[in-house]
mmCIF file of C-alpha atoms in Angstrom:
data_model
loop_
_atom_site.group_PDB
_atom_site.id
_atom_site.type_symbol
_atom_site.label_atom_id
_atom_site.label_comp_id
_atom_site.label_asym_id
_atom_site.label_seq_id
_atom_site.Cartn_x
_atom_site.Cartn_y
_atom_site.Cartn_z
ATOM 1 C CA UNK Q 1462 1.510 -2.447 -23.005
ATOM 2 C CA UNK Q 1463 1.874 -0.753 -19.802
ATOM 3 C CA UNK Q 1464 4.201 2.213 -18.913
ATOM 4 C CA UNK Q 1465 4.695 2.962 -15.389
ATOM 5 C CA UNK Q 1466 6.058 6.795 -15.397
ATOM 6 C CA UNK Q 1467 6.462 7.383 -11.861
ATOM 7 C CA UNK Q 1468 8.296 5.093 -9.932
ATOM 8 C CA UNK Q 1469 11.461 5.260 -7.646
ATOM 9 C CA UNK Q 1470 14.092 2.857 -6.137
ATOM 10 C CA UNK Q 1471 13.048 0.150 -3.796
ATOM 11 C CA UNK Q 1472 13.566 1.082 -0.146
ATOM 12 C CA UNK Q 1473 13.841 -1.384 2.579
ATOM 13 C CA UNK Q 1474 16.585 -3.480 5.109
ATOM 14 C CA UNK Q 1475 16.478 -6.001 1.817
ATOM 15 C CA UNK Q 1476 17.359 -3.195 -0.282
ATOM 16 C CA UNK Q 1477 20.523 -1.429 1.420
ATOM 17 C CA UNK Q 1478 22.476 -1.741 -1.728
ATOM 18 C CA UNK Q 1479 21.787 -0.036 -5.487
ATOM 19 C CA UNK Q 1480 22.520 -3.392 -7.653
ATOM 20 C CA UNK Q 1481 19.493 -4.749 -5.012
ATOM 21 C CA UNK Q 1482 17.444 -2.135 -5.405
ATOM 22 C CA UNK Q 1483 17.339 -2.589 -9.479
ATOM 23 C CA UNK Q 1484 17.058 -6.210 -9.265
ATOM 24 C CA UNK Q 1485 13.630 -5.308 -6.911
ATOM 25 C CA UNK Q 1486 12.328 -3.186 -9.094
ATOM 26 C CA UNK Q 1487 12.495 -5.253 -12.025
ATOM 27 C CA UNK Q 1488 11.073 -8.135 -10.279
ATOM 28 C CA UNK Q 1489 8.008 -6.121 -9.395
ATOM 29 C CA UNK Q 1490 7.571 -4.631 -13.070
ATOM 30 C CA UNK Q 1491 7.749 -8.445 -14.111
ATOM 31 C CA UNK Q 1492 5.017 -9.614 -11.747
ATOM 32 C CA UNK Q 1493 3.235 -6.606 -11.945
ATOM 33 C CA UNK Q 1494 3.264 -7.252 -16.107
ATOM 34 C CA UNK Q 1495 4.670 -3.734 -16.267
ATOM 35 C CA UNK Q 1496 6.515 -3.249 -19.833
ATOM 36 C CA UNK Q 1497 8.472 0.280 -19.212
ATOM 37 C CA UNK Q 1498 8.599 2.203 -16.399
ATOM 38 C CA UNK Q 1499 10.359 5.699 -15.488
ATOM 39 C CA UNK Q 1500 12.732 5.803 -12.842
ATOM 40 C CA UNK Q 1501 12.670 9.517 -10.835
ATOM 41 C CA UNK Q 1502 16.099 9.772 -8.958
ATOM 42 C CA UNK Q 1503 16.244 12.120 -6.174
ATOM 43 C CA UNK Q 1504 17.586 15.557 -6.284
ATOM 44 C CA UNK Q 1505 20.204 15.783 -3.274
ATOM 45 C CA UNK Q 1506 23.253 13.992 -3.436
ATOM 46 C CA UNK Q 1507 22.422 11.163 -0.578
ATOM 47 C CA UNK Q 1508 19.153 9.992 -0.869
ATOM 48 C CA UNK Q 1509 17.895 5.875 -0.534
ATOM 49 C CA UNK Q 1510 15.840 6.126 -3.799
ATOM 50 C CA UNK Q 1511 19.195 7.255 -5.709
ATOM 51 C CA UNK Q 1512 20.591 10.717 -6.551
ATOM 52 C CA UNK Q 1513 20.530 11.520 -10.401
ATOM 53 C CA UNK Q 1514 24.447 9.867 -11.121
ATOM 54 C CA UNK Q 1515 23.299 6.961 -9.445
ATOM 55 C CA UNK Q 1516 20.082 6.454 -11.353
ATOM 56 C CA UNK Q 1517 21.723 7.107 -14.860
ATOM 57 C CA UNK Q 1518 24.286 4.201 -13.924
ATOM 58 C CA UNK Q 1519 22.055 2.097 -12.506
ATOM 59 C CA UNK Q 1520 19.835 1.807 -15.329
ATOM 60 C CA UNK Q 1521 22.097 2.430 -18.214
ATOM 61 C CA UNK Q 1522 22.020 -0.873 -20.125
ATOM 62 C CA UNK Q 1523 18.338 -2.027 -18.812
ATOM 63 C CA UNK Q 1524 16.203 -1.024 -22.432
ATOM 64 C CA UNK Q 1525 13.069 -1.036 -20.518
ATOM 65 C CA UNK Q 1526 13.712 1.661 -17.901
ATOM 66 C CA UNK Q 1527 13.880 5.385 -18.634
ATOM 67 C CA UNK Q 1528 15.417 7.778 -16.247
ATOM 68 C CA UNK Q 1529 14.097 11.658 -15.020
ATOM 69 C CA UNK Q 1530 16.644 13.466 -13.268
ATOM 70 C CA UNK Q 1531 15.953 15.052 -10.217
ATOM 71 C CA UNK Q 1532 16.837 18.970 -9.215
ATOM 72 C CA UNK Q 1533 16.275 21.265 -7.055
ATOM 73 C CA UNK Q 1534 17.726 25.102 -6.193
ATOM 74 C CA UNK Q 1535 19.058 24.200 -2.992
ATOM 75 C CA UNK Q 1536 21.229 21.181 -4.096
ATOM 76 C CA UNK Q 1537 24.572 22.190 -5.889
ATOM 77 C CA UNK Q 1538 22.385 23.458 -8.215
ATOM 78 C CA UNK Q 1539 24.589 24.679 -10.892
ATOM 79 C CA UNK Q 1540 26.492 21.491 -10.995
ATOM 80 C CA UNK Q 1541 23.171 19.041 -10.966
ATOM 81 C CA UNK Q 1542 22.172 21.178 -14.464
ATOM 82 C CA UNK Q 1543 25.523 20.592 -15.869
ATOM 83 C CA UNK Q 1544 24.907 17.089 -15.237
ATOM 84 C CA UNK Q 1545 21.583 16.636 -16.379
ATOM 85 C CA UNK Q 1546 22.381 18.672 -19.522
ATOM 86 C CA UNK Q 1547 25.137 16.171 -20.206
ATOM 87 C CA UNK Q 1548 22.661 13.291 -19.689
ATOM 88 C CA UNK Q 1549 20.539 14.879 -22.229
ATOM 89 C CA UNK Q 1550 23.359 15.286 -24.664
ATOM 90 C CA UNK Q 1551 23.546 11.361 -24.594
ATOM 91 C CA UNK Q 1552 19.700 10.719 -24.401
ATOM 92 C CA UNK Q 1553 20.696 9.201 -20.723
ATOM 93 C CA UNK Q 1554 17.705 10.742 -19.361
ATOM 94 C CA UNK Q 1555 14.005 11.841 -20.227
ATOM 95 C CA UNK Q 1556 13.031 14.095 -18.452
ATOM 96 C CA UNK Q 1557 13.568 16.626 -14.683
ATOM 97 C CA UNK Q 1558 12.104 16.194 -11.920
ATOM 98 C CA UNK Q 1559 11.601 19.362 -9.235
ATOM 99 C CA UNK Q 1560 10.278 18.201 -5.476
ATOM 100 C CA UNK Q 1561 7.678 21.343 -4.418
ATOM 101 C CA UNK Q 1562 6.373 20.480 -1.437
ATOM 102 C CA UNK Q 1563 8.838 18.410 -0.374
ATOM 103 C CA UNK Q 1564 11.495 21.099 -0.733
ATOM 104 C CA UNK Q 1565 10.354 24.947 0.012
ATOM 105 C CA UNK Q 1566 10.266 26.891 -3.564
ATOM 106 C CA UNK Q 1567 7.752 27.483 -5.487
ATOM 107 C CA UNK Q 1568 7.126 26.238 -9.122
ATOM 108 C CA UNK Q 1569 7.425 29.771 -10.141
ATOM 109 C CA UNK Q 1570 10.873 30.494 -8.883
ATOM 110 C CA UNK Q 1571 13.092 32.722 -10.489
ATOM 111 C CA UNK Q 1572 15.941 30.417 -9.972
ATOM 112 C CA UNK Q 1573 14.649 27.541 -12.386
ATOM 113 C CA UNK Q 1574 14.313 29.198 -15.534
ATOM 114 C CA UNK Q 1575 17.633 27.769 -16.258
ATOM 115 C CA UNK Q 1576 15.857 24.585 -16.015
ATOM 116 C CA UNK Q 1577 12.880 25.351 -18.157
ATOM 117 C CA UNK Q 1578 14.905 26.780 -20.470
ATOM 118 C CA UNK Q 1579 16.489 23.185 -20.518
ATOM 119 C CA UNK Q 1580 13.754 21.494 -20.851
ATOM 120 C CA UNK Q 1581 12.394 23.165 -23.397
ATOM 121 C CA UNK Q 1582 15.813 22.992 -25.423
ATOM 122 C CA UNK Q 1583 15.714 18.846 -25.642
ATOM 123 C CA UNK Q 1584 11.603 18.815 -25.142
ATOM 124 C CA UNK Q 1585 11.507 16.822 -22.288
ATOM 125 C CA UNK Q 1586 8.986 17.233 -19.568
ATOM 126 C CA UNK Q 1587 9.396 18.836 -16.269
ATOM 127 C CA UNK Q 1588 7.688 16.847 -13.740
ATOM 128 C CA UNK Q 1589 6.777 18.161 -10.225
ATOM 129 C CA UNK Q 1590 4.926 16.854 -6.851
ATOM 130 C CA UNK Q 1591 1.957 18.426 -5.983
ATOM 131 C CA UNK Q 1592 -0.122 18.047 -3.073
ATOM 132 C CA UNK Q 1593 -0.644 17.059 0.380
ATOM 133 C CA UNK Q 1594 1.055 18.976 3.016
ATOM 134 C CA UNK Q 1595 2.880 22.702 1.568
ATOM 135 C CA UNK Q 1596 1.058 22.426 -1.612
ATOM 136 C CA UNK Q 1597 0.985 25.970 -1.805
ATOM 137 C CA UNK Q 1598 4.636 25.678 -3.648
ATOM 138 C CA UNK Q 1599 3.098 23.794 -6.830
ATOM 139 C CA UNK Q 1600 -0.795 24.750 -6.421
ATOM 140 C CA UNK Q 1601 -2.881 25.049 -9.259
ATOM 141 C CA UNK Q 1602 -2.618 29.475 -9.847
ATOM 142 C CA UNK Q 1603 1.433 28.601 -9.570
ATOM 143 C CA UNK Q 1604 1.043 26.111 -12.133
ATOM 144 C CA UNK Q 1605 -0.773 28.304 -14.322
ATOM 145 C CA UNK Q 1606 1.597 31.089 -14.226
ATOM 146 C CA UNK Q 1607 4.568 28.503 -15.304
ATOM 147 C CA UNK Q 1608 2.649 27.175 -18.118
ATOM 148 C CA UNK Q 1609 1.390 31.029 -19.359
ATOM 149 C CA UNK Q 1610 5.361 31.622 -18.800
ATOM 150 C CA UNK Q 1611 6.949 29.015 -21.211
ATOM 151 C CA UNK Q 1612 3.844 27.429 -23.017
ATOM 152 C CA UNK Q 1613 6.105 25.254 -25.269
ATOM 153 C CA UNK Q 1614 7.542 23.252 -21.652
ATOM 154 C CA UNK Q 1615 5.460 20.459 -21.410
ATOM 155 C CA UNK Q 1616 4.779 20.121 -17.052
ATOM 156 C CA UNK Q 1617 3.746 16.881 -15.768
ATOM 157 C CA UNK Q 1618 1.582 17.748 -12.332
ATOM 158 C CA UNK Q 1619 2.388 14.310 -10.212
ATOM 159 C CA UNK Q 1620 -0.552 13.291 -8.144
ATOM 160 C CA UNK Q 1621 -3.272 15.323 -9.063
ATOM 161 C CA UNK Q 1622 -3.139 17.519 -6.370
ATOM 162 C CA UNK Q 1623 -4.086 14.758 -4.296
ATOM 163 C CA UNK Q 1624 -6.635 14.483 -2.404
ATOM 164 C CA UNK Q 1625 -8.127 17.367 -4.261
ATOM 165 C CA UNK Q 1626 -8.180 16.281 -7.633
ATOM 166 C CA UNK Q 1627 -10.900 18.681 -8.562
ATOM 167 C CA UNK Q 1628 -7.479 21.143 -9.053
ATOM 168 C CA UNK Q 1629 -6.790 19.315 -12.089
ATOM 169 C CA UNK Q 1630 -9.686 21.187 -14.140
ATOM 170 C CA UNK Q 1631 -8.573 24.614 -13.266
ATOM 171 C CA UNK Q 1632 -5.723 23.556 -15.305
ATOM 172 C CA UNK Q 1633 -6.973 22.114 -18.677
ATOM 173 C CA UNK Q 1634 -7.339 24.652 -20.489
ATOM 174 C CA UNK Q 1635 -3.270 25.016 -20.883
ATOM 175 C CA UNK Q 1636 -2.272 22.344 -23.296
ATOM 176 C CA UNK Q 1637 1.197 21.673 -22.294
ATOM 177 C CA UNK Q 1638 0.223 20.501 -18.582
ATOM 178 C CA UNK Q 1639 -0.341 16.838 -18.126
ATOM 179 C CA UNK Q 1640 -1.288 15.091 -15.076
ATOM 180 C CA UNK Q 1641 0.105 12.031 -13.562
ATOM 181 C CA UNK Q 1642 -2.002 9.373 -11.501
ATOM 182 C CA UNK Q 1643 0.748 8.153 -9.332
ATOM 183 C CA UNK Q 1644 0.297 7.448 -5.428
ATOM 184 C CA UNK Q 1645 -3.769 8.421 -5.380
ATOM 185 C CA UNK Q 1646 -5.117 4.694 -5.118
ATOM 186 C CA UNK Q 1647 -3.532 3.597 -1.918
ATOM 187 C CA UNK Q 1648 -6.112 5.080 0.516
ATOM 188 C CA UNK Q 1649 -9.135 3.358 0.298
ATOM 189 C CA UNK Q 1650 -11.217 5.149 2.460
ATOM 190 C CA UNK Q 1651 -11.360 7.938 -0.184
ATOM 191 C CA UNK Q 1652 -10.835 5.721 -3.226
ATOM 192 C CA UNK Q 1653 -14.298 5.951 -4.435
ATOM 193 C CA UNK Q 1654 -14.585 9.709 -5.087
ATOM 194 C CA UNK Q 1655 -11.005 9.598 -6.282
ATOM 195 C CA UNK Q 1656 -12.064 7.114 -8.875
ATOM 196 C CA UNK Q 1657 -15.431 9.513 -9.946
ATOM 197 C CA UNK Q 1658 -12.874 12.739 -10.134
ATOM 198 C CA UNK Q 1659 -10.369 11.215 -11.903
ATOM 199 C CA UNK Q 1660 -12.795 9.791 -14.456
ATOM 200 C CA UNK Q 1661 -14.003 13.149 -15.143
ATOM 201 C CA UNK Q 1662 -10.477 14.355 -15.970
ATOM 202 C CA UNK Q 1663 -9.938 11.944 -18.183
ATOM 203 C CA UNK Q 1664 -13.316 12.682 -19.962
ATOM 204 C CA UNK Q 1665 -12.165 16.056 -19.983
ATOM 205 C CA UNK Q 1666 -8.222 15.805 -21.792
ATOM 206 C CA UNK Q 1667 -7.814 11.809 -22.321
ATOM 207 C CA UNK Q 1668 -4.546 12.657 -24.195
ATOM 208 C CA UNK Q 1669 -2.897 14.264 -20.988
ATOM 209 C CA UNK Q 1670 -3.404 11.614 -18.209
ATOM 210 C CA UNK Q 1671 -0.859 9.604 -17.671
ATOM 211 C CA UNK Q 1672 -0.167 6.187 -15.268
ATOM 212 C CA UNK Q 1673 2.037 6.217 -12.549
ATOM 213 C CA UNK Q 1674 2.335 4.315 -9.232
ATOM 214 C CA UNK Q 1675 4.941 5.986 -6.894
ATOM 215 C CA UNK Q 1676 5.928 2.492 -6.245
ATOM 216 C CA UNK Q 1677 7.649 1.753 -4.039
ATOM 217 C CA UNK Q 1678 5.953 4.146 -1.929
ATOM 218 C CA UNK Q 1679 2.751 3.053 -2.867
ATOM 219 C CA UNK Q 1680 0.867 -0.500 -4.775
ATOM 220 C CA UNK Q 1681 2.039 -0.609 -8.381
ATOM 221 C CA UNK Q 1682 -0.503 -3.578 -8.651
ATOM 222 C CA UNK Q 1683 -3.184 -1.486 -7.016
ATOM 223 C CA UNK Q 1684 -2.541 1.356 -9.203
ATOM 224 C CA UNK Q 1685 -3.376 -1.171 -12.711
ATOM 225 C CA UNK Q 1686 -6.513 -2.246 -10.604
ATOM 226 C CA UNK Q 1687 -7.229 1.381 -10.210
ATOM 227 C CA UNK Q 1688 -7.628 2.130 -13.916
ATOM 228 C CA UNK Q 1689 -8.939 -0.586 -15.077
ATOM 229 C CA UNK Q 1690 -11.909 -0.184 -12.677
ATOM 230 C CA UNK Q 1691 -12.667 2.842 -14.624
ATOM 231 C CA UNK Q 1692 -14.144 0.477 -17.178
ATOM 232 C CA UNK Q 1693 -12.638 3.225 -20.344
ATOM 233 C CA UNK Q 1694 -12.980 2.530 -23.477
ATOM 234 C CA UNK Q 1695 -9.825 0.296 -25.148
ATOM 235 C CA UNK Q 1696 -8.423 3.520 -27.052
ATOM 236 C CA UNK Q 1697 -8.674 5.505 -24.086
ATOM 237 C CA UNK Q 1698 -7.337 2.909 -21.820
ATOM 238 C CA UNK Q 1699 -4.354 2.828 -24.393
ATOM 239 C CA UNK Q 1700 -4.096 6.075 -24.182
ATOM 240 C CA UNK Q 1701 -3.609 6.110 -20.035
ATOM 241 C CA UNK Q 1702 -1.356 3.508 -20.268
ATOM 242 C CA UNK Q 1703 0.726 3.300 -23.058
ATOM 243 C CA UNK Q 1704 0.492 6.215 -25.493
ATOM 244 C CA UNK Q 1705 0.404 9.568 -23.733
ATOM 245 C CA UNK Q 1706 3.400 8.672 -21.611
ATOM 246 C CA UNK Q 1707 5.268 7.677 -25.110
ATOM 247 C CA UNK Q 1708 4.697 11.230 -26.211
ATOM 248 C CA UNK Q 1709 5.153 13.399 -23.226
ATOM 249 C CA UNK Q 1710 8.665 11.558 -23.138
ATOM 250 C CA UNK Q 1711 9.552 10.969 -26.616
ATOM 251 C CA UNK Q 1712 9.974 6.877 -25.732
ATOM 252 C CA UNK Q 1713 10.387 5.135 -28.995
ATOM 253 C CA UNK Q 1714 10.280 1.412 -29.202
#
């Protein structure tokens, strides 16, 4: 079984409306042999990959897609947690998503410990971009102060800090940060040393790496070929796939 727990809506000229954007995305999991995946809506109200009403709807009666709502500080804030609170109440959604980097606040702001709090109250994950360009919002000591703050909130760091995966380690030691793979095997010219650093990580905390793509930003099919070139063991490979993504979001069969 394969879980993909990072992906978003379909973007495109053959994808200008929502129903076409869900029927693309389930035709790629089904070619891509992809048996779950986690749909991320955005977290301002007009977005092409979905805002979080949008996503819920969307997705509502489709038993192999889970939903993480998407927040942020700067976004009618108050009324996007009364939402996503209300999602939770129904088990509509599995999880929040905040967009450092993208959007200017740190991890560590003041302002989401409304959200933590959240999280922590229905144990769902908090999932958050990391690296690239402004990574200073979500970078590794930020991290660490979040996950020293509320060490029962289980943080999912999306792409590894990527390119500089090495950021990962500095992070292990806290037990309730995971790390997603999502969007780190599309560039080839670095894929080798990606492939060595992200091995390591896994030798390191097997139990807290989990798969993602970032389709349809980036090659869900390129993504399976990146973890299976890791040649891991079957339990471990289980583990990357299936398993740890089950447990950081509570996904029961």
């Amino acid at each position: 079984m394969i879980i993909d727990a990072h992906v978003h809506l379909p973007i495109g000229k053959d994808c200008n409306i929502l129903c076409r954007k869900r029927e693309k995305l389930l035709q790629e999991l089904a070619r891509n042999h992809i048996d779950r995946c986690i749909v991320i809506s955005d977290s301002c109200m007009e977005s092409d990959i979905g805002n979080l009403n949008e996503c819920v709807e969307l997705f509502r009666e489709c038993a192999n897609v889970n939903v993480v709502g998407g927040i942020s500080p700067y976004f009618e804030f108050q009324s996007q947690l009364k939402k996503i609170k209300d999602y939770l109440d129904k088990n509509l959604i599995v999880g929040i998503k905040l967009y450092t980097g993208h959007e200017a606040f740190y991890l560590s702001d003041e302002r989401l410990k409304e959200v933590y709090e959240l999280a922590q109250q229905y144990d769902v994950p908090v999932l958050f971009h990391s690296g690239w360009d402004n990574c200073q919002y979500s970078d590794a000591n930020v991290v660490a102060a979040v996950a020293r703050q509320y060490p029962n909130l289980k943080l999912v760091c999306c792409h590894c800090f990527f390119p500089r995966i090495d950021k990962c380690h500095l992070l292990v030691k806290y037990p309730n940060v995971y790390f997603d793979i999502s969007s780190i095997a599309d560039n080839m010219a670095i894929l080798n040393d990606i492939e060595e650093k992200i091995k390591k990580l896994i030798e390191v905390v097997p139990e807290r790496v989990l798969f993602g793509s970032d389709y349809s930003g980036c090659d869900q099919a390129e993504h399976i070929r990146f973890v299976k070139n890791l040649r891991l063991n079957k339990m471990v490979t289980e583990a990357i796939f299936e398993k740890n993504a089950k447990y950081v979001f509570r996904i029961k069969e």
